[in-house]
Amino acid sequence: MIISHDVSGTGPAVVLLHSSVCDRRMWDPQWQALLDAGHRVVRCDFRGFGDTPLADAPYSAAADVLALLDHLDIETTALIGASYGGRIALTVAALRPTAVTALALLCAAKSGHEPTDTLLAFDAQEEELLTAGDIEGAVELNVRTWLGPEADEATRELVRRMQRHNFEVQLTAQVGPQKEEVDLTRITAPTLALSGAHDLPDFRRIAASLPTLLPNARHRELPWAGHLPNLERPAEVTALLTDFLRESSAGR
């Protein structure tokens, strides 16, 4: 199965990988700007998100992305990943390093990360709400936790819609993605790791650690941002991303 996706434009490819709070609609603010910058832009929904149905057997989200690249005849691409999508971007870049020309990671997760008490407390509260059947309470918990103070009400409502749909679909899931441990030192692409000062400490620490793990990575913390900065200050983050992609292309 090829996961649901949008593709448009010509030029160097860039693939957008969404957070687990969202689906591919989270990239609406960046879509046209990346097309205007001369890219072939792809965004997809992981299994159980957006328009992609649940899996009926264990699967690899990274393998799904690689299958999509092959389906679209994309030999090389930049990857932009947010949170869970950042973790998948790192995995794809480690599995097929010659295919990834640049990595932009927004508050990325990372395989093997040991969660802090703060993240464990969030997970426990979310599980308690879902077990009690309080989907709306779990949705509001996620909106409060993952959006920083710059997010306007329209953005908060978009995240509500995406997260609510994810819960409604995923609560019936029988299987989930396989856990994949990969060697991140295989990654060769220039990497920009963004974090938000209002985010949970886990994601701030992961972003700050990436320059010590990857040979060509730099970290930048956004003092105004929560966990979803591309939705909180779209124009500013879009400019950061397009500048990074242009610099990465010029360096090849």
Short mmCIF file of N, CA, C and O in Angstrom, two decimals, residues 76-161:
data_model
loop_
_atom_site.label_atom_id
_atom_site.label_comp_id
_atom_site.label_asym_id
_atom_site.label_seq_id
_atom_site.Cartn_x
_atom_site.Cartn_y
_atom_site.Cartn_z
N THR A 76 16.57 11.38 -4.84
CA THR A 76 17.13 12.19 -3.75
C THR A 76 16.11 13.23 -3.32
O THR A 76 15.34 13.75 -4.14
N THR A 77 16.12 13.56 -2.03
CA THR A 77 15.15 14.51 -1.50
C THR A 77 15.66 15.12 -0.21
O THR A 77 16.46 14.52 0.51
N ALA A 78 15.19 16.32 0.07
CA ALA A 78 15.29 16.88 1.42
C ALA A 78 14.09 16.38 2.22
O ALA A 78 13.02 16.11 1.67
N LEU A 79 14.28 16.23 3.52
CA LEU A 79 13.21 15.81 4.42
C LEU A 79 12.99 16.89 5.47
O LEU A 79 13.96 17.38 6.07
N ILE A 80 11.73 17.25 5.68
CA ILE A 80 11.36 18.15 6.77
C ILE A 80 10.40 17.37 7.66
O ILE A 80 9.35 16.92 7.21
N GLY A 81 10.78 17.17 8.91
CA GLY A 81 9.97 16.35 9.81
C GLY A 81 9.69 17.05 11.12
O GLY A 81 10.59 17.68 11.70
N ALA A 82 8.46 16.95 11.59
CA ALA A 82 8.06 17.55 12.86
C ALA A 82 7.77 16.46 13.87
O ALA A 82 6.99 15.54 13.60
N SER A 83 8.40 16.53 15.04
CA SER A 83 8.13 15.61 16.16
C SER A 83 8.27 14.15 15.72
O SER A 83 9.36 13.72 15.36
N TYR A 84 7.19 13.38 15.74
CA TYR A 84 7.24 11.99 15.26
C TYR A 84 7.76 11.94 13.83
O TYR A 84 8.56 11.06 13.47
N GLY A 85 7.32 12.87 13.00
CA GLY A 85 7.83 12.92 11.63
C GLY A 85 9.32 13.17 11.58
O GLY A 85 10.01 12.71 10.67
N GLY A 86 9.86 13.90 12.57
CA GLY A 86 11.29 14.08 12.65
C GLY A 86 12.01 12.78 12.97
O GLY A 86 13.09 12.51 12.44
N ARG A 87 11.41 11.99 13.85
CA ARG A 87 12.00 10.68 14.15
C ARG A 87 12.03 9.81 12.91
O ARG A 87 13.03 9.12 12.64
N ILE A 88 10.94 9.84 12.13
CA ILE A 88 10.91 9.04 10.91
C ILE A 88 11.91 9.58 9.90
O ILE A 88 12.58 8.81 9.20
N ALA A 89 12.05 10.90 9.82
CA ALA A 89 13.04 11.48 8.91
C ALA A 89 14.45 11.02 9.26
O ALA A 89 15.25 10.68 8.38
N LEU A 90 14.78 11.02 10.55
CA LEU A 90 16.10 10.52 10.98
C LEU A 90 16.28 9.06 10.59
O LEU A 90 17.37 8.66 10.13
N THR A 91 15.24 8.26 10.76
CA THR A 91 15.34 6.84 10.42
C THR A 91 15.54 6.65 8.92
O THR A 91 16.40 5.86 8.49
N VAL A 92 14.77 7.37 8.11
CA VAL A 92 14.93 7.27 6.65
C VAL A 92 16.33 7.68 6.25
O VAL A 92 16.97 7.02 5.42
N ALA A 93 16.84 8.77 6.82
CA ALA A 93 18.17 9.25 6.46
C ALA A 93 19.27 8.28 6.87
O ALA A 93 20.32 8.21 6.22
N ALA A 94 19.04 7.53 7.94
CA ALA A 94 20.01 6.52 8.36
C ALA A 94 19.93 5.26 7.50
O ALA A 94 20.95 4.62 7.22
N LEU A 95 18.72 4.91 7.08
CA LEU A 95 18.55 3.71 6.26
C LEU A 95 19.02 3.92 4.82
O LEU A 95 19.52 2.99 4.19
N ARG A 96 18.82 5.13 4.29
CA ARG A 96 19.19 5.40 2.90
C ARG A 96 19.89 6.76 2.83
O ARG A 96 19.37 7.72 2.28
N PRO A 97 21.10 6.85 3.39
CA PRO A 97 21.76 8.15 3.52
C PRO A 97 22.02 8.85 2.20
O PRO A 97 21.98 10.09 2.13
N THR A 98 22.29 8.11 1.14
CA THR A 98 22.59 8.75 -0.14
C THR A 98 21.36 9.39 -0.77
O THR A 98 21.49 10.20 -1.70
N ALA A 99 20.17 9.05 -0.28
CA ALA A 99 18.94 9.60 -0.85
C ALA A 99 18.54 10.92 -0.23
O ALA A 99 17.69 11.63 -0.79
N VAL A 100 19.11 11.26 0.93
CA VAL A 100 18.66 12.43 1.68
C VAL A 100 19.68 13.54 1.56
O VAL A 100 20.82 13.41 2.01
N THR A 101 19.26 14.65 0.96
CA THR A 101 20.16 15.76 0.69
C THR A 101 20.20 16.78 1.82
O THR A 101 21.17 17.53 1.94
N ALA A 102 19.15 16.83 2.63
CA ALA A 102 19.09 17.77 3.75
C ALA A 102 18.01 17.31 4.71
O ALA A 102 17.02 16.69 4.30
N LEU A 103 18.20 17.64 6.00
CA LEU A 103 17.24 17.29 7.04
C LEU A 103 16.91 18.54 7.84
O LEU A 103 17.80 19.18 8.41
N ALA A 104 15.63 18.89 7.87
CA ALA A 104 15.17 19.96 8.75
C ALA A 104 14.21 19.34 9.75
O ALA A 104 13.19 18.76 9.38
N LEU A 105 14.55 19.44 11.03
CA LEU A 105 13.83 18.74 12.09
C LEU A 105 13.23 19.76 13.04
O LEU A 105 13.94 20.55 13.65
N LEU A 106 11.91 19.71 13.16
CA LEU A 106 11.18 20.64 14.03
C LEU A 106 10.76 19.90 15.29
O LEU A 106 9.86 19.06 15.26
N CYS A 107 11.48 20.15 16.39
CA CYS A 107 11.13 19.54 17.68
C CYS A 107 11.02 18.02 17.54
O CYS A 107 10.04 17.40 17.96
N ALA A 108 12.04 17.44 16.94
CA ALA A 108 11.99 16.03 16.57
C ALA A 108 12.04 15.10 17.77
O ALA A 108 12.70 15.38 18.78
N ALA A 109 11.35 13.97 17.63
CA ALA A 109 11.55 12.83 18.52
C ALA A 109 12.75 12.04 18.01
O ALA A 109 13.26 12.29 16.91
N LYS A 110 13.19 11.07 18.79
CA LYS A 110 14.34 10.25 18.40
C LYS A 110 14.21 8.86 18.98
O LYS A 110 13.87 8.71 20.16
N SER A 111 14.45 7.85 18.16
CA SER A 111 14.42 6.47 18.64
C SER A 111 15.42 6.29 19.78
O SER A 111 16.53 6.82 19.73
N GLY A 112 15.00 5.56 20.80
CA GLY A 112 15.89 5.28 21.92
C GLY A 112 15.91 6.34 23.00
O GLY A 112 16.58 6.16 24.02
N HIS A 113 15.19 7.43 22.80
CA HIS A 113 15.16 8.48 23.83
C HIS A 113 14.44 7.99 25.07
O HIS A 113 13.36 7.41 25.00
N GLU A 114 15.06 8.23 26.24
CA GLU A 114 14.43 7.88 27.51
C GLU A 114 13.56 9.05 27.97
O GLU A 114 14.07 10.13 28.23
N PRO A 115 12.24 8.86 28.07
CA PRO A 115 11.37 9.99 28.37
C PRO A 115 11.59 10.54 29.78
O PRO A 115 11.88 9.80 30.72
N THR A 116 11.43 11.85 29.89
CA THR A 116 11.50 12.49 31.19
C THR A 116 10.21 12.25 31.96
O THR A 116 9.19 11.81 31.40
N ASP A 117 10.22 12.59 33.25
CA ASP A 117 9.00 12.48 34.05
C ASP A 117 7.89 13.37 33.48
O ASP A 117 6.71 13.03 33.58
N THR A 118 8.27 14.49 32.89
CA THR A 118 7.26 15.40 32.31
C THR A 118 6.51 14.73 31.18
O THR A 118 5.27 14.79 31.10
N LEU A 119 7.24 14.07 30.28
CA LEU A 119 6.60 13.39 29.16
C LEU A 119 5.81 12.17 29.64
O LEU A 119 4.70 11.92 29.15
N LEU A 120 6.35 11.45 30.60
CA LEU A 120 5.63 10.30 31.14
C LEU A 120 4.32 10.74 31.80
O LEU A 120 3.29 10.05 31.68
N ALA A 121 4.34 11.88 32.48
CA ALA A 121 3.12 12.38 33.12
C ALA A 121 2.09 12.76 32.07
O ALA A 121 0.89 12.51 32.25
N PHE A 122 2.53 13.37 30.98
CA PHE A 122 1.60 13.68 29.89
C PHE A 122 0.99 12.40 29.33
O PHE A 122 -0.23 12.31 29.14
N ASP A 123 1.83 11.41 29.04
CA ASP A 123 1.34 10.15 28.48
C ASP A 123 0.31 9.50 29.41
O ASP A 123 -0.73 8.99 28.96
N ALA A 124 0.59 9.53 30.72
CA ALA A 124 -0.33 8.91 31.68
C ALA A 124 -1.66 9.66 31.72
O ALA A 124 -2.74 9.04 31.79
N GLN A 125 -1.61 10.98 31.68
CA GLN A 125 -2.85 11.77 31.71
C GLN A 125 -3.67 11.53 30.45
O GLN A 125 -4.90 11.38 30.51
N GLU A 126 -3.01 11.48 29.30
CA GLU A 126 -3.71 11.22 28.05
C GLU A 126 -4.35 9.84 28.07
O GLU A 126 -5.53 9.67 27.69
N GLU A 127 -3.62 8.85 28.54
CA GLU A 127 -4.15 7.49 28.60
C GLU A 127 -5.35 7.41 29.54
O GLU A 127 -6.34 6.73 29.25
N GLU A 128 -5.28 8.10 30.66
CA GLU A 128 -6.39 8.10 31.61
C GLU A 128 -7.66 8.68 30.97
O GLU A 128 -8.76 8.13 31.12
N LEU A 129 -7.51 9.77 30.24
CA LEU A 129 -8.65 10.41 29.58
C LEU A 129 -9.24 9.50 28.50
O LEU A 129 -10.47 9.34 28.40
N LEU A 130 -8.38 8.88 27.70
CA LEU A 130 -8.87 8.02 26.63
C LEU A 130 -9.52 6.77 27.18
O LEU A 130 -10.55 6.31 26.66
N THR A 131 -8.97 6.21 28.25
CA THR A 131 -9.57 5.03 28.87
C THR A 131 -10.95 5.34 29.41
O THR A 131 -11.86 4.50 29.36
N ALA A 132 -11.14 6.57 29.88
CA ALA A 132 -12.44 7.00 30.40
C ALA A 132 -13.41 7.39 29.29
O ALA A 132 -14.55 7.75 29.57
N GLY A 133 -12.95 7.34 28.05
CA GLY A 133 -13.80 7.71 26.92
C GLY A 133 -13.91 9.20 26.70
O GLY A 133 -14.77 9.65 25.94
N ASP A 134 -13.04 9.97 27.33
CA ASP A 134 -13.09 11.42 27.22
C ASP A 134 -12.16 11.89 26.10
O ASP A 134 -11.08 12.44 26.34
N ILE A 135 -12.59 11.68 24.86
CA ILE A 135 -11.77 12.06 23.72
C ILE A 135 -11.57 13.57 23.69
O ILE A 135 -10.46 14.06 23.43
N GLU A 136 -12.62 14.33 23.97
CA GLU A 136 -12.49 15.79 23.93
C GLU A 136 -11.50 16.28 24.98
O GLU A 136 -10.73 17.22 24.73
N GLY A 137 -11.50 15.66 26.16
CA GLY A 137 -10.53 16.03 27.17
C GLY A 137 -9.10 15.74 26.72
O GLY A 137 -8.18 16.54 26.96
N ALA A 138 -8.92 14.59 26.04
CA ALA A 138 -7.59 14.25 25.54
C ALA A 138 -7.16 15.19 24.43
O ALA A 138 -5.98 15.56 24.33
N VAL A 139 -8.11 15.59 23.58
CA VAL A 139 -7.81 16.56 22.53
C VAL A 139 -7.33 17.87 23.14
O VAL A 139 -6.30 18.43 22.74
N GLU A 140 -8.07 18.38 24.13
CA GLU A 140 -7.70 19.65 24.74
C GLU A 140 -6.36 19.56 25.47
O GLU A 140 -5.58 20.51 25.48
N LEU A 141 -6.08 18.42 26.09
CA LEU A 141 -4.77 18.21 26.71
C LEU A 141 -3.66 18.38 25.68
O LEU A 141 -2.64 19.03 25.94
N ASN A 142 -3.85 17.78 24.51
CA ASN A 142 -2.83 17.88 23.46
C ASN A 142 -2.69 19.30 22.94
O ASN A 142 -1.57 19.77 22.71
N VAL A 143 -3.80 19.98 22.75
CA VAL A 143 -3.72 21.37 22.28
C VAL A 143 -2.96 22.23 23.29
O VAL A 143 -2.09 23.04 22.91
N ARG A 144 -3.27 22.07 24.59
CA ARG A 144 -2.57 22.84 25.62
C ARG A 144 -1.08 22.51 25.68
O ARG A 144 -0.25 23.40 25.88
N THR A 145 -0.77 21.25 25.52
CA THR A 145 0.61 20.80 25.71
C THR A 145 1.51 21.17 24.53
O THR A 145 2.65 21.60 24.73
N TRP A 146 1.00 21.02 23.33
CA TRP A 146 1.87 21.06 22.16
C TRP A 146 1.90 22.39 21.42
O TRP A 146 2.78 22.59 20.58
N LEU A 147 0.96 23.29 21.68
CA LEU A 147 0.99 24.59 21.02
C LEU A 147 1.50 25.65 21.98
O LEU A 147 1.03 25.76 23.12
N GLY A 148 2.44 26.45 21.51
CA GLY A 148 3.01 27.51 22.32
C GLY A 148 2.13 28.74 22.34
O GLY A 148 1.06 28.80 21.70
N PRO A 149 2.55 29.78 23.05
CA PRO A 149 1.71 30.96 23.26
C PRO A 149 1.45 31.77 22.00
O PRO A 149 0.53 32.59 21.97
N GLU A 150 2.22 31.56 20.93
CA GLU A 150 2.03 32.33 19.71
C GLU A 150 0.88 31.78 18.85
O GLU A 150 0.45 32.45 17.90
N ALA A 151 0.39 30.59 19.14
CA ALA A 151 -0.64 29.98 18.30
C ALA A 151 -1.97 30.71 18.47
O ALA A 151 -2.44 30.92 19.59
N ASP A 152 -2.60 31.07 17.34
CA ASP A 152 -3.89 31.74 17.41
C ASP A 152 -5.01 30.70 17.48
O ASP A 152 -4.77 29.49 17.40
N GLU A 153 -6.25 31.18 17.61
CA GLU A 153 -7.37 30.26 17.81
C GLU A 153 -7.64 29.41 16.57
O GLU A 153 -8.03 28.24 16.68
N ALA A 154 -7.42 29.97 15.37
CA ALA A 154 -7.60 29.18 14.16
C ALA A 154 -6.63 28.01 14.12
O ALA A 154 -6.99 26.88 13.73
N THR A 155 -5.41 28.24 14.54
CA THR A 155 -4.41 27.17 14.59
C THR A 155 -4.79 26.12 15.63
O THR A 155 -4.69 24.92 15.39
N ARG A 156 -5.26 26.57 16.78
CA ARG A 156 -5.67 25.64 17.83
C ARG A 156 -6.84 24.78 17.34
O ARG A 156 -6.89 23.57 17.62
N GLU A 157 -7.75 25.37 16.59
CA GLU A 157 -8.89 24.61 16.09
C GLU A 157 -8.45 23.60 15.04
O GLU A 157 -8.97 22.47 14.99
N LEU A 158 -7.50 23.96 14.19
CA LEU A 158 -6.97 23.00 13.21
C LEU A 158 -6.34 21.81 13.92
O LEU A 158 -6.58 20.65 13.56
N VAL A 159 -5.54 22.07 14.95
CA VAL A 159 -4.90 20.97 15.68
C VAL A 159 -5.97 20.12 16.38
O VAL A 159 -5.86 18.89 16.42
N ARG A 160 -7.01 20.76 16.92
CA ARG A 160 -8.12 19.98 17.51
C ARG A 160 -8.71 19.01 16.49
O ARG A 160 -8.93 17.84 16.80
N ARG A 161 -8.98 19.50 15.29
CA ARG A 161 -9.60 18.65 14.27
C ARG A 161 -8.70 17.49 13.90
O ARG A 161 -9.15 16.34 13.77
#
